[in-house]
Amino acid sequence: MALIPQNYLILGDCLMISVRMLLSMGVLATLAGCMGSGHAGAYVDAYVDAERAYLYATGDFQTPNVPSSGTARYEGIAEVSAADENRNTKDIYIGLATYGAAFTSTGGRISVDVSDFVVLENLGVNEDPVNSSVSCGGYCIDADAARVRITADLRPAKSVSGQITLDEAPMENGVFYAMASGSVDHGQGGETTFDGIVRGSILGSSGQVVSVNDVYGHDLDPNVGTQFAAARNGETLTGRFRSIAVDR
């Protein structure tokens, strides 16, 4: 895989929106206090690698090229949220994601497991978990400054147990729809369950990045299935799923 440069330019307004979305995902966990430093380091590494690779793959630096053979293992992060729109609150669960893909001349198949969660609790439904306005001039992102700021904003994060999986799904031209399901134990708050359909894409000049979003708010092929949803203590919540991972 090609090395991703540490500093780069991000071209176009649409890419700037992508930058904000990625930084707002807030996948840097607490560096001290809530978790051990070794565990937190895994979130830091996953976030930095995923953000840089995604932005590089979606800029004008690479032409998308999905492999037609072989296998790949992708490691990164996933943000899974459960929002109670009636109460204007949401919890965001941040986990480490591992994807396995097998490519063929007709597409191939892919699946994912997400675990090792931390949670940010009682955010507003439309609240971003972090202040992501970090720049080194123009469209350049100051990665070191972003690391410091996001880490500080995520200091309230705490560890919770759980697992969410994406069932093995077929790919066509690097695009796939997969059934995602699982739960996260929120302690006294109760178990939060998730299920529904997410959409993913293989990106980059050699398929080195996978990006996944739920299909909430988008039109679905009736043959695909239901939108991604969440529930807790018998109450239906609005679920969201976002993930980015890098080929290892």
mmCIF file of C-alpha atoms in Angstrom:
data_model
loop_
_atom_site.group_PDB
_atom_site.id
_atom_site.type_symbol
_atom_site.label_atom_id
_atom_site.label_comp_id
_atom_site.label_asym_id
_atom_site.label_seq_id
_atom_site.Cartn_x
_atom_site.Cartn_y
_atom_site.Cartn_z
ATOM 1 C CA MET A 1 0.000 0.000 0.000
ATOM 2 C CA ALA A 2 1.200 3.515 -0.752
ATOM 3 C CA LEU A 3 2.333 5.566 2.211
ATOM 4 C CA ILE A 4 -0.067 8.336 3.222
ATOM 5 C CA PRO A 5 1.651 11.725 3.531
ATOM 6 C CA GLN A 6 1.422 13.378 6.939
ATOM 7 C CA ASN A 7 0.369 16.743 5.577
ATOM 8 C CA TYR A 8 -1.749 17.284 2.505
ATOM 9 C CA LEU A 9 -4.187 19.678 0.926
ATOM 10 C CA ILE A 10 -7.876 18.955 0.920
ATOM 11 C CA LEU A 11 -9.535 20.334 -2.176
ATOM 12 C CA GLY A 12 -13.140 21.495 -2.515
ATOM 13 C CA ASP A 13 -15.969 22.430 -0.203
ATOM 14 C CA CYS A 14 -17.419 18.927 -0.212
ATOM 15 C CA LEU A 15 -14.165 17.529 1.116
ATOM 16 C CA MET A 16 -14.134 20.119 3.862
ATOM 17 C CA ILE A 17 -17.530 18.785 4.912
ATOM 18 C CA SER A 18 -16.003 15.318 4.983
ATOM 19 C CA VAL A 19 -13.215 16.636 7.186
ATOM 20 C CA ARG A 20 -15.683 18.026 9.680
ATOM 21 C CA MET A 21 -17.670 14.817 9.721
ATOM 22 C CA LEU A 22 -14.580 12.738 10.365
ATOM 23 C CA LEU A 23 -13.215 14.977 13.072
ATOM 24 C CA SER A 24 -16.636 15.261 14.683
ATOM 25 C CA MET A 25 -16.736 11.486 14.928
ATOM 26 C CA GLY A 26 -14.376 11.999 17.836
ATOM 27 C CA VAL A 27 -12.701 8.625 17.874
ATOM 28 C CA LEU A 28 -9.855 9.687 20.135
ATOM 29 C CA ALA A 29 -10.600 8.174 23.528
ATOM 30 C CA THR A 30 -9.430 9.552 26.862
ATOM 31 C CA LEU A 31 -5.658 9.502 27.222
ATOM 32 C CA ALA A 32 -5.736 9.432 31.008
ATOM 33 C CA GLY A 33 -8.158 8.833 33.841
ATOM 34 C CA CYS A 34 -11.011 6.832 32.308
ATOM 35 C CA MET A 35 -8.904 4.135 30.645
ATOM 36 C CA GLY A 36 -5.383 2.778 30.683
ATOM 37 C CA SER A 37 -2.904 4.539 28.429
ATOM 38 C CA GLY A 38 -2.277 1.452 26.289
ATOM 39 C CA HIS A 39 -5.966 1.003 25.460
ATOM 40 C CA ALA A 40 -6.396 4.697 24.711
ATOM 41 C CA GLY A 41 -3.418 4.584 22.366
ATOM 42 C CA ALA A 42 -5.295 2.127 20.146
ATOM 43 C CA TYR A 43 -8.064 4.694 19.616
ATOM 44 C CA VAL A 44 -5.543 7.438 18.871
ATOM 45 C CA ASP A 45 -3.740 5.335 16.270
ATOM 46 C CA ALA A 46 -6.982 4.126 14.664
ATOM 47 C CA TYR A 47 -8.356 7.642 14.393
ATOM 48 C CA VAL A 48 -5.239 9.241 12.926
ATOM 49 C CA ASP A 49 -4.636 6.473 10.402
ATOM 50 C CA ALA A 50 -8.280 6.325 9.304
ATOM 51 C CA GLU A 51 -8.698 10.085 8.902
ATOM 52 C CA ARG A 52 -5.504 10.599 6.914
ATOM 53 C CA ALA A 53 -6.120 7.608 4.652
ATOM 54 C CA TYR A 54 -9.749 8.534 3.994
ATOM 55 C CA LEU A 55 -8.990 12.138 3.103
ATOM 56 C CA TYR A 56 -6.110 11.097 0.876
ATOM 57 C CA ALA A 57 -8.231 8.462 -0.870
ATOM 58 C CA THR A 58 -11.137 10.846 -1.504
ATOM 59 C CA GLY A 59 -8.999 13.773 -2.698
ATOM 60 C CA ASP A 60 -7.560 14.343 -6.143
ATOM 61 C CA PHE A 61 -4.507 12.285 -5.265
ATOM 62 C CA GLN A 62 -5.884 8.861 -6.117
ATOM 63 C CA THR A 63 -8.158 7.211 -8.652
ATOM 64 C CA PRO A 64 -10.478 4.649 -7.008
ATOM 65 C CA ASN A 65 -9.422 1.149 -7.941
ATOM 66 C CA VAL A 66 -11.102 -1.870 -6.318
ATOM 67 C CA PRO A 67 -8.947 -5.042 -6.272
ATOM 68 C CA SER A 68 -10.221 -7.937 -8.368
ATOM 69 C CA SER A 69 -8.496 -10.675 -6.350
ATOM 70 C CA GLY A 70 -6.878 -11.346 -2.987
ATOM 71 C CA THR A 71 -7.886 -10.536 0.574
ATOM 72 C CA ALA A 72 -7.588 -7.537 2.870
ATOM 73 C CA ARG A 73 -7.865 -6.834 6.586
ATOM 74 C CA TYR A 74 -8.988 -3.326 7.531
ATOM 75 C CA GLU A 75 -8.611 -1.838 11.004
ATOM 76 C CA GLY A 76 -10.156 1.422 12.164
ATOM 77 C CA ILE A 77 -12.947 2.974 14.153
ATOM 78 C CA ALA A 78 -16.735 3.027 14.261
ATOM 79 C CA GLU A 79 -19.114 5.556 15.791
ATOM 80 C CA VAL A 80 -22.520 4.195 16.720
ATOM 81 C CA SER A 81 -25.081 6.570 18.208
ATOM 82 C CA ALA A 82 -28.488 6.169 19.839
ATOM 83 C CA ALA A 83 -30.609 9.342 19.884
ATOM 84 C CA ASP A 84 -33.816 10.066 21.780
ATOM 85 C CA GLU A 85 -35.234 12.871 19.679
ATOM 86 C CA ASN A 86 -38.176 13.433 22.029
ATOM 87 C CA ARG A 87 -35.799 14.253 24.879
ATOM 88 C CA ASN A 88 -33.111 15.807 22.629
ATOM 89 C CA THR A 89 -30.388 13.499 23.970
ATOM 90 C CA LYS A 90 -28.053 10.949 22.424
ATOM 91 C CA ASP A 91 -25.238 8.629 23.461
ATOM 92 C CA ILE A 92 -22.317 7.966 21.126
ATOM 93 C CA TYR A 93 -20.482 4.641 21.332
ATOM 94 C CA ILE A 94 -16.991 4.619 19.804
ATOM 95 C CA GLY A 95 -15.473 1.217 19.010
ATOM 96 C CA LEU A 96 -12.536 -0.386 17.246
ATOM 97 C CA ALA A 97 -13.546 -2.005 13.950
ATOM 98 C CA THR A 98 -11.939 -4.909 12.083
ATOM 99 C CA TYR A 99 -13.042 -5.728 8.522
ATOM 100 C CA GLY A 100 -12.242 -8.801 6.457
ATOM 101 C CA ALA A 101 -12.627 -8.669 2.677
ATOM 102 C CA ALA A 102 -12.111 -11.194 -0.112
ATOM 103 C CA PHE A 103 -12.028 -9.731 -3.630
ATOM 104 C CA THR A 104 -12.967 -11.498 -6.855
ATOM 105 C CA SER A 105 -13.374 -10.522 -10.484
ATOM 106 C CA THR A 106 -17.108 -10.127 -9.868
ATOM 107 C CA GLY A 107 -16.819 -8.182 -6.598
ATOM 108 C CA GLY A 108 -16.181 -10.310 -3.540
ATOM 109 C CA ARG A 109 -17.454 -10.277 0.057
ATOM 110 C CA ILE A 110 -16.814 -8.301 3.256
ATOM 111 C CA SER A 111 -17.740 -8.436 6.962
ATOM 112 C CA VAL A 112 -16.835 -6.498 10.132
ATOM 113 C CA ASP A 113 -16.681 -6.785 13.907
ATOM 114 C CA VAL A 114 -16.795 -3.741 16.228
ATOM 115 C CA SER A 115 -15.892 -3.988 19.931
ATOM 116 C CA ASP A 116 -13.886 -2.271 22.720
ATOM 117 C CA PHE A 117 -16.398 0.546 23.093
ATOM 118 C CA VAL A 118 -16.265 3.810 24.979
ATOM 119 C CA VAL A 119 -19.313 6.069 25.370
ATOM 120 C CA LEU A 120 -20.017 9.793 25.387
ATOM 121 C CA GLU A 121 -23.302 10.284 27.244
ATOM 122 C CA ASN A 122 -26.187 12.744 27.236
ATOM 123 C CA LEU A 123 -25.200 14.824 24.228
ATOM 124 C CA GLY A 124 -27.757 16.914 22.370
ATOM 125 C CA VAL A 125 -29.252 15.198 19.318
ATOM 126 C CA ASN A 126 -27.506 17.650 16.979
ATOM 127 C CA GLU A 127 -24.412 18.145 19.138
ATOM 128 C CA ASP A 128 -20.970 17.390 17.770
ATOM 129 C CA PRO A 129 -18.899 15.562 20.386
ATOM 130 C CA VAL A 130 -15.754 17.577 19.693
ATOM 131 C CA ASN A 131 -14.603 20.987 18.518
ATOM 132 C CA SER A 132 -13.012 20.080 15.184
ATOM 133 C CA SER A 133 -12.136 23.505 13.745
ATOM 134 C CA VAL A 134 -8.396 22.897 13.523
ATOM 135 C CA SER A 135 -6.439 24.239 10.527
ATOM 136 C CA CYS A 136 -2.866 25.071 9.626
ATOM 137 C CA GLY A 137 -3.947 27.441 6.840
ATOM 138 C CA GLY A 138 -6.149 27.062 3.775
ATOM 139 C CA TYR A 139 -7.390 23.469 3.452
ATOM 140 C CA CYS A 140 -4.500 22.008 5.443
ATOM 141 C CA ILE A 141 -5.393 20.051 8.596
ATOM 142 C CA ASP A 142 -3.084 20.372 11.604
ATOM 143 C CA ALA A 143 -3.174 16.740 12.728
ATOM 144 C CA ASP A 144 -1.206 17.340 15.937
ATOM 145 C CA ALA A 145 -3.488 20.189 17.017
ATOM 146 C CA ALA A 146 -6.564 18.127 16.154
ATOM 147 C CA ARG A 147 -5.233 15.273 18.277
ATOM 148 C CA VAL A 148 -4.828 17.531 21.306
ATOM 149 C CA ARG A 149 -8.207 19.230 20.971
ATOM 150 C CA ILE A 150 -10.226 16.087 20.279
ATOM 151 C CA THR A 151 -8.539 14.252 23.132
ATOM 152 C CA ALA A 152 -9.499 17.044 25.518
ATOM 153 C CA ASP A 153 -13.094 17.147 24.304
ATOM 154 C CA LEU A 154 -13.460 13.374 24.734
ATOM 155 C CA ARG A 155 -12.155 13.261 28.271
ATOM 156 C CA PRO A 156 -15.635 12.288 29.613
ATOM 157 C CA ALA A 157 -15.613 9.044 27.580
ATOM 158 C CA LYS A 158 -15.813 5.830 29.600
ATOM 159 C CA SER A 159 -15.464 2.149 28.723
ATOM 160 C CA VAL A 160 -18.527 -0.013 28.082
ATOM 161 C CA SER A 161 -18.799 -3.603 26.881
ATOM 162 C CA GLY A 162 -20.497 -4.795 23.727
ATOM 163 C CA GLN A 163 -20.165 -6.005 20.166
ATOM 164 C CA ILE A 164 -21.704 -5.053 16.828
ATOM 165 C CA THR A 165 -21.171 -7.086 13.679
ATOM 166 C CA LEU A 166 -21.859 -6.601 10.001
ATOM 167 C CA ASP A 167 -22.936 -9.857 8.402
ATOM 168 C CA GLU A 168 -20.855 -10.995 5.462
ATOM 169 C CA ALA A 169 -22.172 -9.156 2.402
ATOM 170 C CA PRO A 170 -21.457 -9.218 -1.338
ATOM 171 C CA MET A 171 -19.638 -6.317 -2.990
ATOM 172 C CA GLU A 172 -20.258 -4.882 -6.441
ATOM 173 C CA ASN A 173 -17.804 -2.318 -7.809
ATOM 174 C CA GLY A 174 -16.573 -1.848 -4.260
ATOM 175 C CA VAL A 175 -20.024 -0.986 -2.865
ATOM 176 C CA PHE A 176 -21.907 -3.193 -0.395
ATOM 177 C CA TYR A 177 -25.031 -3.208 1.787
ATOM 178 C CA ALA A 178 -24.752 -5.195 5.015
ATOM 179 C CA MET A 179 -26.984 -6.092 7.948
ATOM 180 C CA ALA A 180 -25.524 -4.627 11.150
ATOM 181 C CA SER A 181 -26.641 -5.876 14.567
ATOM 182 C CA GLY A 182 -25.486 -6.135 18.153
ATOM 183 C CA SER A 183 -25.659 -4.415 21.513
ATOM 184 C CA VAL A 184 -23.698 -2.302 23.949
ATOM 185 C CA ASP A 185 -24.120 -2.684 27.722
ATOM 186 C CA HIS A 186 -24.704 0.759 29.157
ATOM 187 C CA GLY A 187 -24.615 -0.310 32.803
ATOM 188 C CA GLN A 188 -27.439 1.210 34.844
ATOM 189 C CA GLY A 189 -28.721 2.895 31.687
ATOM 190 C CA GLY A 190 -29.593 -0.489 30.230
ATOM 191 C CA GLU A 191 -28.459 -2.443 27.161
ATOM 192 C CA THR A 192 -28.652 -0.556 23.872
ATOM 193 C CA THR A 193 -29.403 -2.757 20.859
ATOM 194 C CA PHE A 194 -28.792 -1.912 17.213
ATOM 195 C CA ASP A 195 -29.896 -3.417 13.912
ATOM 196 C CA GLY A 196 -30.463 -2.386 10.326
ATOM 197 C CA ILE A 197 -28.727 -1.797 7.034
ATOM 198 C CA VAL A 198 -25.466 0.074 6.441
ATOM 199 C CA ARG A 199 -23.806 1.002 3.164
ATOM 200 C CA GLY A 200 -20.057 0.742 2.549
ATOM 201 C CA SER A 201 -17.519 1.581 -0.149
ATOM 202 C CA ILE A 202 -13.968 0.515 -0.903
ATOM 203 C CA LEU A 203 -11.824 3.581 -1.644
ATOM 204 C CA GLY A 204 -8.279 4.401 -2.741
ATOM 205 C CA SER A 205 -5.955 3.576 -5.605
ATOM 206 C CA SER A 206 -5.538 0.001 -4.373
ATOM 207 C CA GLY A 207 -8.613 -0.445 -2.195
ATOM 208 C CA GLN A 208 -6.812 0.543 1.005
ATOM 209 C CA VAL A 209 -9.746 2.268 2.743
ATOM 210 C CA VAL A 210 -13.257 1.133 3.628
ATOM 211 C CA SER A 211 -15.898 3.712 4.571
ATOM 212 C CA VAL A 212 -19.303 2.756 5.984
ATOM 213 C CA ASN A 213 -22.410 4.770 6.847
ATOM 214 C CA ASP A 214 -25.929 3.813 7.824
ATOM 215 C CA VAL A 215 -28.666 4.512 5.313
ATOM 216 C CA TYR A 216 -30.869 6.513 7.685
ATOM 217 C CA GLY A 217 -32.613 9.285 5.799
ATOM 218 C CA HIS A 218 -31.806 7.812 2.383
ATOM 219 C CA ASP A 219 -33.976 5.969 -0.097
ATOM 220 C CA LEU A 220 -33.521 2.218 0.018
ATOM 221 C CA ASP A 221 -33.897 -0.484 -2.537
ATOM 222 C CA PRO A 222 -36.870 -2.461 -1.116
ATOM 223 C CA ASN A 223 -34.802 -5.603 -1.517
ATOM 224 C CA VAL A 224 -32.074 -4.281 0.780
ATOM 225 C CA GLY A 225 -33.876 -4.132 4.126
ATOM 226 C CA THR A 226 -34.567 -1.787 7.031
ATOM 227 C CA GLN A 227 -32.845 1.390 8.110
ATOM 228 C CA PHE A 228 -30.346 1.265 10.961
ATOM 229 C CA ALA A 229 -32.125 1.618 14.312
ATOM 230 C CA ALA A 230 -31.528 1.506 18.066
ATOM 231 C CA ALA A 231 -33.560 0.543 21.138
ATOM 232 C CA ARG A 232 -33.119 0.647 24.923
ATOM 233 C CA ASN A 233 -35.410 -0.578 27.703
ATOM 234 C CA GLY A 234 -38.168 -1.193 25.170
ATOM 235 C CA GLU A 235 -37.944 2.338 23.732
ATOM 236 C CA THR A 236 -37.208 2.897 20.045
ATOM 237 C CA LEU A 237 -34.331 5.321 19.383
ATOM 238 C CA THR A 238 -32.723 6.735 16.253
ATOM 239 C CA GLY A 239 -29.568 4.788 15.402
ATOM 240 C CA ARG A 240 -26.592 5.956 13.344
ATOM 241 C CA PHE A 241 -23.480 4.054 12.224
ATOM 242 C CA ARG A 242 -20.279 5.504 10.755
ATOM 243 C CA SER A 243 -16.945 3.776 10.280
ATOM 244 C CA ILE A 244 -13.602 4.206 8.525
ATOM 245 C CA ALA A 245 -10.815 1.637 8.415
ATOM 246 C CA VAL A 246 -7.429 1.211 6.726
ATOM 247 C CA ASP A 247 -5.904 -1.839 5.063
ATOM 248 C CA ARG A 248 -3.349 -3.589 7.287
#
